[in-house]
Amino acid sequence: VRKLKAVLSSNGKAEGLITVQHQSFTDFILGQGDKPLFKIDYLSDKCLDCMQKGLHFNMANLRTSHKPTKQQIESFQISEELIYSCQFWSIHLTDEPTHLSHKTKVREVLYRHFLSWLEVIILKEMLHVGHNCMQELLVWASQEQVCDR
């Protein structure tokens, strides 16, 4: 990412978010009209799909719902892809054009997997991320434009 810093930025962490700095770069990559240079799926779709597949009841196989021990927190393992998805799905959602399929996927993730997502956020000690995701979700939900995909 450093070599492309004129058009991309990152938060500096190995597992961090990468964002496009200039719309012209996105336009270049996606091309004009019906035939883009590259087909790039929406990152929010990928994150939501990953969460739908990877999140499940009792993610850490805890015997009690009381506060997890330090050992349980340290031993909790999930894929980097799922961690990234749990962290950044709402940011990608607000950065992309809103589509009808997004609403369906968001509804599905929130209804079926919200508590599992919250468990990941807590066990990975990312409460600030959970708060930010909910704020981003409120911004996204307040948008009125939904375009066809």
XYZ file of C-alpha atoms in Angstrom:
149
model
C 0.000 0.000 0.000
C 2.908 2.353 0.704
C 3.905 2.374 -2.966
C 0.360 3.399 -3.898
C -0.038 6.001 -1.136
C -1.055 8.635 -3.673
C -4.269 6.723 -4.345
C -4.640 4.304 -1.388
C -4.332 4.698 2.354
C -4.256 2.347 5.293
C -4.457 2.718 9.054
C -0.933 1.246 9.293
C -1.917 -2.053 10.881
C -1.261 -5.365 9.141
C -4.954 -6.247 9.380
C -6.111 -2.662 8.814
C -8.563 -1.046 6.499
C -7.399 0.066 3.053
C -9.308 2.920 1.426
C -9.189 4.636 -1.957
C -8.124 8.286 -1.739
C -9.190 9.483 -5.185
C -12.360 8.706 -7.096
C -10.363 8.882 -10.337
C -8.407 5.776 -9.262
C -11.650 3.877 -8.688
C -12.935 5.072 -12.063
C -9.719 3.910 -13.714
C -9.821 0.465 -12.109
C -13.512 -0.063 -12.749
C -13.367 1.414 -16.256
C -16.126 3.197 -18.094
C -19.525 1.834 -19.118
C -20.494 -1.823 -19.106
C -16.999 -3.294 -19.475
C -14.817 -2.494 -16.463
C -11.088 -3.224 -16.583
C -11.487 -5.339 -13.450
C -14.550 -6.742 -11.742
C -14.370 -5.672 -8.127
C -17.028 -7.019 -5.814
C -18.278 -4.725 -3.128
C -16.224 -5.200 0.022
C -19.326 -4.865 2.185
C -20.875 -7.841 0.353
C -17.747 -9.897 0.956
C -17.705 -8.935 4.646
C -21.407 -9.669 5.125
C -21.069 -13.017 3.296
C -18.089 -13.936 5.469
C -20.023 -13.039 8.611
C -23.068 -15.036 7.481
C -20.887 -18.109 6.930
C -18.509 -17.714 9.863
C -20.574 -16.412 12.763
C -22.484 -18.906 14.878
C -23.883 -19.386 18.362
C -21.261 -19.541 21.122
C -18.275 -18.657 18.932
C -15.758 -19.456 21.685
C -17.538 -22.538 23.081
C -17.859 -20.903 26.499
C -19.673 -22.856 29.198
C -21.160 -19.742 30.781
C -22.320 -16.356 29.611
C -20.517 -14.636 32.474
C -17.426 -12.554 31.828
C -14.831 -14.693 30.014
C -11.517 -15.333 31.709
C -8.245 -13.950 30.383
C -7.302 -17.471 29.273
C -10.546 -17.841 27.312
C -9.966 -14.495 25.613
C -6.368 -15.369 24.707
C -7.303 -18.813 23.381
C -10.202 -17.564 21.220
C -9.179 -18.116 17.587
C -11.018 -17.179 14.394
C -9.847 -16.452 10.871
C -8.269 -13.119 9.965
C -10.919 -12.791 7.242
C -13.725 -13.039 9.798
C -11.993 -10.600 12.155
C -11.587 -8.102 9.287
C -15.222 -8.580 8.275
C -16.464 -8.041 11.829
C -14.355 -4.881 12.114
C -14.959 -3.157 8.805
C -18.274 -4.300 7.294
C -20.132 -1.147 8.295
C -17.375 1.176 7.061
C -17.406 -0.506 3.659
C -21.199 -0.334 3.671
C -21.209 3.445 4.120
C -18.394 3.950 1.572
C -20.201 2.130 -1.244
C -23.377 2.900 -3.169
C -26.377 1.435 -1.363
C -28.045 -1.480 -3.134
C -31.164 -3.459 -2.353
C -29.063 -6.585 -1.748
C -27.196 -4.748 1.019
C -30.406 -4.222 2.969
C -31.255 -7.907 2.746
C -27.780 -9.009 3.843
C -27.573 -6.477 6.679
C -30.991 -7.544 7.945
C -29.923 -11.208 7.806
C -26.657 -10.589 9.662
C -28.295 -8.450 12.334
C -31.256 -10.796 12.922
C -29.316 -14.053 12.870
C -25.769 -13.190 13.881
C -25.739 -9.965 15.911
C -24.985 -11.664 19.235
C -22.265 -13.811 17.643
C -20.754 -10.677 16.072
C -20.883 -8.994 19.473
C -19.177 -12.024 21.045
C -16.304 -11.682 18.552
C -16.043 -7.950 19.271
C -15.912 -8.596 23.029
C -13.536 -11.559 22.949
C -11.151 -9.778 20.568
C -11.333 -6.775 22.933
C -12.575 -4.407 20.218
C -15.446 -2.652 21.989
C -14.554 0.635 20.281
C -14.998 -1.162 16.947
C -18.467 -2.322 17.941
C -19.429 1.216 18.866
C -18.055 2.599 15.593
C -19.818 -0.096 13.554
C -23.146 0.799 15.114
C -22.557 4.493 14.384
C -21.686 3.699 10.758
C -24.787 1.512 10.517
C -26.950 4.397 11.704
C -25.420 6.660 9.053
C -26.039 4.043 6.380
C -29.615 3.374 7.540
C -30.426 7.092 7.383
C -29.506 7.255 3.688
C -32.554 7.424 1.470
C -31.054 6.544 -1.907
C -30.980 2.924 -2.926
C -29.780 2.148 -6.451
C -30.407 -0.989 -8.494
C -27.572 -3.404 -8.883
